[in-house]
Amino acid sequence: MEDGQGILLEVDDLNVSFAIQGGRVEAVRGVSFTVRKGSVLALVGESGSGKSVIAQSILRILPRNGSIDSGRILFHDVSAPDGTVDIATLTERDPYLYQMRGGRISMVFQEPMTALSPLYTIGNQVEEALRLHHRQDAQLARAETVEILRLVGFPDPQKGYERFPFELSGGLRQRAVIAMALICNPALVIADEPTTALDVTVQAQILGLMKELQKKFHTSILLITHDLGVVANMADEVVVAYHGKVMEAGPVETIFRHPEHPYLKALMAAVPHFEMKPGERLVSLREMGNENAGDLAQIASRFQARRPLTDGKPHLEVKNLTKEFVVRKGSFFKAGESSRVLAVDDVSFAIRPGECLGLVGESGCGKTTISKMIMRALTASSGEVWMNSASGMIDVLKLHGPQLLDFRRKVQMIFQDPFSSLNPRMTVHNILEEPFIIHGIGNKQERKRDIIDLMTMVGLDPRFLNRYPHSFSGGQRQRIGIARALALHPELLICDEPVSALDVSVQAQILNLLNDLRSELGLTSLFISHNLAVVNYVAERIAVMCRGQLVEMAPREVLFANPVHPYTKALLASVPYPDLDRLLDFENIQFSGADDVSHWGKAFLPSEGSRLAGIEVEKGHFILANNNADMRELV
Amino acid sequence: MLAYIFKRILYMVPTLVLISILVFTLIELPPGDYFETYVNALLESGEKIDQQQLEFLRQEYGFDLPPYQRYFKWAGGLLQGDLGYSFEYQLPVSEVIGDRLLLTMIVTFFTILFTWIIAFPIGIYSATHQYSWGDYGLTFLGLLGLATPNFLLALVLLYLAKEWFGTTIGGLYDPEFIGQPMSWAKFVSVLEHLWIPVIVIGTSGTAGMIRRVRANLLDELRKPYVTTARAKGVPEFRALMKYPFRMSLNFFIADIGGILPQVISGAELVAIVLSLQTTGPLLVTALQSQDMYLAGSFLMLLAFLTVIGVLISDIALAILDPRIRLAGGVSR
């Protein structure tokens, strides 16, 4: 054993298992690694790799059915009796455990929405850790809490102290959680997917903040993540876990420049990145068994989308679409003054037949609202949507009755969450048959044949038809969702974040499947995502949205090579690359967020006597700018 | 806050008016009135009736008027705090009810207290020790309490109390105190008799309560903020109380709306079996004999308390849960 100099935490041959009905599941199998003082160790893996279980073991907060079977977790810290303590052997009620939790080892969680109790103020919850570990009088504790809130970037920490979690944005909530983790000045912070639930620009800010504070306090961080881009930007050392075992470990340089293990190599190949050549395919980690290209082409011929006449008109045209929500402000007891919020503000775009348009933006920018209006699930405040269908031009927003029902066949949707978008009480067969029944298509045999073809098309075994959704993995469920969307031979497919709930390797499979199906079936599609790399992989043209407005639209290569709008630039600058030579520039990331207009140039803001309009800076490249602006100011 | 309460009280007016019309109609629905029932009863027992007095009473209480006029007379009286006159007891309704109201409140207050004291610790234990022997055992006991018919339990307990403690059968106090004003000795006697109805009425409610506390707490225990609290080093019990338990109280506060009318009406059937001098049996006989002012005014009292209870639980929820207090709403 080493003498412990410079080493903070040693995990040695750790085995953790969970009791489930009819046996035990081994979640962690013989994992060993060390965390050095003042350094960042990244623990990388997909869901089910046991990475979160390792974190829970270190803090001894495993769920009740989990237990540490063997192994040591040595914590070398001044607080420990004799300087070293084996956390794995502490009893459940050991006083040191409570002293250590939050005091010497603290945790930052994935979901800032649910990691804080909605019933207490931010100040109360952050301060609690401080008062538990350093007995202090209320006033001092409050002053210290306000100070740490200021440090993590609360714009008005005095006020922030009094706020409730639900009154804050996701980014600010995560800052509060970080403040909670740091307030006792711990030796080790375990960050479990700290930025996964956040928008990309907010992610960059939070990563920058963590790095800055880590340097300042000389804290060690155990960073748990599935995102290799985050790892490249944050870690000093990397441990790659798969199915509860360590596949590869080493300094970040070695891991990224000379990956050894096939799993690590495959993981890196599965991530879409911006340097992909047109037509380059992602290599998915595990190919589906029965993907047969010949079959697909043959079956697909029956499911081909009916294309409109090629008369040069766009397949779908959205003109000046606007949606206004009325928000009741104020509190329960006060009569609230209501304000109007423009969720979608005068958005116009067109999609050509067979084209895939990517719609990118951060949460709350209105991208899903647009898709719902096209689907006629929400009523637009004003504007028009025209569809050049095989059966003629359709004024989508004016449809009603039987025409609307008929229109629903033409537009289908693939949803974000494959877990809640399938009814758990229906078999796959029922799920796929339902669209046929609703629209009264075919008899039993015809439907059966179609359903089997649909299953083959999305790469699922037709023998699975009598199973229920819960017996499938996330990726398989998303395939079922895709099959359901294709059942009615739609002309337009709207994909709303179809891969954001999936693991990297599964994401690659689904993206490849969508690309194949799109080209085989000739589908026109609208692909909504917050992930620029994913959109880059599937879309031909990309539209960027910010605060309900479409700020930039360009062909894919143009947008990535030559972004013009400050928002697009900020968005692109915030994407962490899994590449050590292209690290994020933390110094220049705007603290207030990319949609803070005060950083935008004059040309992109409305001024008196002029308004914002779509301006074509080069062929097919539009940006939203002041219509009096000089061309030179823009480019 | 004041504006909100004022608005809510304003909303209560049309609600109560509607309920009063409903109550009045329901009481009027059976054919005849109290006097007919009364006369028939007298005739059956072969007694003579003073027709003149009967006619006088009919006129006095407006029974010769059309129904809507009688409704306004009754409702108008209610507004001035005049609950009307009970024919059966030959006393103003307020006096008939008032006597029993205090006893009912005592019984119900202790019943609710009993339910909470038993249900909360057991519910919390069951939730934190889910699927353990303790959980199953306590749940079994609770279900047993729910399944045992109340009147049966009442009879058994009455017998045991008589055998073991020599408590007199029936009633809420010893017979010697009947008709006497409240005194310390009477109060002690009430306490001696109280535990039987409290246990009988309480057991059925307790089982349901245990299940609800358990289910609500289990939902909350799985929430990530509980893990956050543990990771912060908050001691287990304190973490349990501060985070998931307080969160699970919401359902319970929402229940208050239903508790208030319960406090007044008591458990009617059990009260009859145990011959308790509470308001429950009163309402049953009043409805049977068409003693309309007594029944109607009493039902209105219940309605009023329900509305007030709902208001109180809404305000309490807002105080307890900042999300309700502070969050706005969105209209589509």
CSV table of N, CA, C and O in Angstrom, one decimal, chain B residues 253-298:
chain,number,residue,atom,x,y,z
B,253,ILE,N,-53.5,18.0,5.5
B,253,ILE,CA,-54.0,19.3,5.6
B,253,ILE,C,-55.3,19.5,4.8
B,253,ILE,O,-56.3,20.0,5.2
B,254,ALA,N,-55.2,18.9,3.6
B,254,ALA,CA,-56.3,19.0,2.6
B,254,ALA,C,-57.5,18.3,3.2
B,254,ALA,O,-58.7,18.5,2.9
B,255,ASP,N,-57.3,17.4,4.2
B,255,ASP,CA,-58.3,16.6,4.8
B,255,ASP,C,-59.2,17.4,5.8
B,255,ASP,O,-60.3,17.1,6.2
B,256,ILE,N,-58.6,18.5,6.3
B,256,ILE,CA,-59.2,19.3,7.4
B,256,ILE,C,-60.6,19.7,7.0
B,256,ILE,O,-61.5,19.7,7.8
B,257,GLY,N,-60.8,20.0,5.7
B,257,GLY,CA,-62.1,20.4,5.2
B,257,GLY,C,-63.2,19.4,5.5
B,257,GLY,O,-64.3,19.7,5.8
B,258,GLY,N,-62.8,18.1,5.6
B,258,GLY,CA,-63.7,17.1,5.9
B,258,GLY,C,-63.9,16.8,7.4
B,258,GLY,O,-64.9,16.2,7.8
B,259,ILE,N,-62.9,17.3,8.1
B,259,ILE,CA,-62.9,16.9,9.6
B,259,ILE,C,-63.9,17.8,10.3
B,259,ILE,O,-64.6,17.3,11.2
B,260,LEU,N,-64.0,19.1,10.0
B,260,LEU,CA,-64.8,20.0,10.8
B,260,LEU,C,-66.3,19.5,10.9
B,260,LEU,O,-66.8,19.4,12.0
B,261,PRO,N,-66.9,19.2,9.8
B,261,PRO,CA,-68.3,18.8,9.9
B,261,PRO,C,-68.4,17.5,10.7
B,261,PRO,O,-69.4,17.2,11.4
B,262,GLN,N,-67.3,16.6,10.6
B,262,GLN,CA,-67.3,15.4,11.3
B,262,GLN,C,-67.3,15.7,12.8
B,262,GLN,O,-68.0,15.0,13.6
B,263,VAL,N,-66.6,16.7,13.2
B,263,VAL,CA,-66.6,17.1,14.6
B,263,VAL,C,-67.9,17.3,15.2
B,263,VAL,O,-68.2,16.9,16.3
B,264,ILE,N,-68.8,17.9,14.4
B,264,ILE,CA,-70.2,18.2,14.9
B,264,ILE,C,-71.1,17.0,14.8
B,264,ILE,O,-71.9,16.7,15.6
B,265,SER,N,-71.0,16.3,13.6
B,265,SER,CA,-72.1,15.3,13.4
B,265,SER,C,-71.8,14.0,14.2
B,265,SER,O,-72.7,13.3,14.6
B,266,GLY,N,-70.5,13.8,14.5
B,266,GLY,CA,-70.2,12.6,15.2
B,266,GLY,C,-70.5,11.3,14.4
B,266,GLY,O,-70.9,11.4,13.3
B,267,ALA,N,-70.2,10.2,14.9
B,267,ALA,CA,-70.6,9.0,14.2
B,267,ALA,C,-71.9,8.5,14.7
B,267,ALA,O,-72.1,8.0,15.8
B,268,GLU,N,-72.9,8.7,13.8
B,268,GLU,CA,-74.3,8.6,14.2
B,268,GLU,C,-74.6,7.2,14.8
B,268,GLU,O,-75.2,7.0,15.9
B,269,LEU,N,-74.3,6.2,14.0
B,269,LEU,CA,-74.7,4.8,14.4
B,269,LEU,C,-74.1,4.4,15.7
B,269,LEU,O,-74.8,3.8,16.5
B,270,VAL,N,-72.8,4.6,15.8
B,270,VAL,CA,-72.1,4.2,17.0
B,270,VAL,C,-72.7,4.9,18.2
B,270,VAL,O,-72.9,4.4,19.3
B,271,ALA,N,-73.0,6.2,18.0
B,271,ALA,CA,-73.6,7.0,19.1
B,271,ALA,C,-74.9,6.4,19.5
B,271,ALA,O,-75.2,6.4,20.7
B,272,ILE,N,-75.7,5.8,18.6
B,272,ILE,CA,-77.0,5.2,19.0
B,272,ILE,C,-76.7,4.0,19.8
B,272,ILE,O,-77.3,3.7,20.8
B,273,VAL,N,-75.8,3.1,19.3
B,273,VAL,CA,-75.5,1.9,20.0
B,273,VAL,C,-75.0,2.2,21.4
B,273,VAL,O,-75.4,1.5,22.4
B,274,LEU,N,-74.2,3.2,21.5
B,274,LEU,CA,-73.6,3.5,22.8
B,274,LEU,C,-74.5,4.4,23.6
B,274,LEU,O,-74.2,4.9,24.7
B,275,SER,N,-75.7,4.8,23.0
B,275,SER,CA,-76.6,5.8,23.5
B,275,SER,C,-75.8,7.0,24.1
B,275,SER,O,-75.9,7.4,25.3
B,276,LEU,N,-75.0,7.6,23.2
B,276,LEU,CA,-74.2,8.8,23.5
B,276,LEU,C,-75.2,10.0,23.4
B,276,LEU,O,-76.0,10.1,22.4
B,277,GLN,N,-75.0,11.0,24.3
B,277,GLN,CA,-75.8,12.2,24.1
B,277,GLN,C,-75.1,13.2,23.2
B,277,GLN,O,-74.9,14.3,23.5
B,278,THR,N,-74.8,12.7,22.0
B,278,THR,CA,-74.2,13.6,21.0
B,278,THR,C,-75.2,14.0,20.0
B,278,THR,O,-76.4,13.7,20.1
B,279,THR,N,-74.8,14.7,19.0
B,279,THR,CA,-75.8,15.3,18.0
B,279,THR,C,-76.2,14.3,17.0
B,279,THR,O,-77.2,14.5,16.3
B,280,GLY,N,-75.4,13.3,16.8
B,280,GLY,CA,-75.7,12.3,15.7
B,280,GLY,C,-77.1,11.7,15.8
B,280,GLY,O,-77.9,11.9,14.9
B,281,PRO,N,-77.4,11.1,16.9
B,281,PRO,CA,-78.8,10.5,17.1
B,281,PRO,C,-79.9,11.5,16.9
B,281,PRO,O,-80.9,11.3,16.4
B,282,LEU,N,-79.6,12.7,17.4
B,282,LEU,CA,-80.5,13.8,17.3
B,282,LEU,C,-81.0,14.1,15.9
B,282,LEU,O,-82.1,14.2,15.6
B,283,LEU,N,-80.0,14.1,15.0
B,283,LEU,CA,-80.3,14.4,13.6
B,283,LEU,C,-81.1,13.2,13.0
B,283,LEU,O,-82.1,13.5,12.3
B,284,VAL,N,-80.8,12.0,13.4
B,284,VAL,CA,-81.5,10.9,12.9
B,284,VAL,C,-83.0,10.9,13.3
B,284,VAL,O,-83.9,10.8,12.4
B,285,THR,N,-83.2,11.2,14.5
B,285,THR,CA,-84.7,11.3,15.0
B,285,THR,C,-85.3,12.5,14.4
B,285,THR,O,-86.5,12.4,14.0
B,286,ALA,N,-84.6,13.6,14.3
B,286,ALA,CA,-85.2,14.8,13.7
B,286,ALA,C,-85.7,14.5,12.3
B,286,ALA,O,-86.8,15.0,11.9
B,287,LEU,N,-84.9,13.8,11.6
B,287,LEU,CA,-85.3,13.5,10.2
B,287,LEU,C,-86.4,12.6,10.1
B,287,LEU,O,-87.3,12.7,9.3
B,288,GLN,N,-86.5,11.6,11.1
B,288,GLN,CA,-87.6,10.7,11.1
B,288,GLN,C,-88.9,11.4,11.4
B,288,GLN,O,-89.9,11.1,10.8
B,289,SER,N,-88.9,12.2,12.4
B,289,SER,CA,-90.1,12.8,12.8
B,289,SER,C,-90.4,14.1,12.0
B,289,SER,O,-91.4,14.8,12.4
B,290,GLN,N,-89.7,14.4,11.0
B,290,GLN,CA,-89.9,15.6,10.2
B,290,GLN,C,-89.9,16.9,11.1
B,290,GLN,O,-90.7,17.8,10.8
B,291,ASP,N,-89.0,16.9,12.1
B,291,ASP,CA,-88.9,18.1,12.9
B,291,ASP,C,-88.0,19.1,12.1
B,291,ASP,O,-86.8,19.2,12.3
B,292,MET,N,-88.7,19.8,11.1
B,292,MET,CA,-87.9,20.4,10.0
B,292,MET,C,-86.9,21.5,10.4
B,292,MET,O,-85.9,21.6,9.9
B,293,TYR,N,-87.3,22.3,11.4
B,293,TYR,CA,-86.3,23.3,11.8
B,293,TYR,C,-85.1,22.7,12.4
B,293,TYR,O,-84.0,23.2,12.2
B,294,LEU,N,-85.3,21.7,13.2
B,294,LEU,CA,-84.2,21.1,13.9
B,294,LEU,C,-83.3,20.5,12.8
B,294,LEU,O,-82.1,20.7,12.8
B,295,ALA,N,-83.8,19.6,12.0
B,295,ALA,CA,-83.1,18.9,11.0
B,295,ALA,C,-82.4,19.9,10.0
B,295,ALA,O,-81.2,19.9,9.7
B,296,GLY,N,-83.2,20.9,9.5
B,296,GLY,CA,-82.7,21.8,8.5
B,296,GLY,C,-81.6,22.7,9.0
B,296,GLY,O,-80.5,22.8,8.4
B,297,SER,N,-81.8,23.2,10.2
B,297,SER,CA,-80.8,24.1,10.7
B,297,SER,C,-79.5,23.4,11.1
B,297,SER,O,-78.4,23.9,10.9
B,298,PHE,N,-79.7,22.1,11.5
B,298,PHE,CA,-78.5,21.3,11.8
B,298,PHE,C,-77.7,21.0,10.6
B,298,PHE,O,-76.5,21.2,10.6
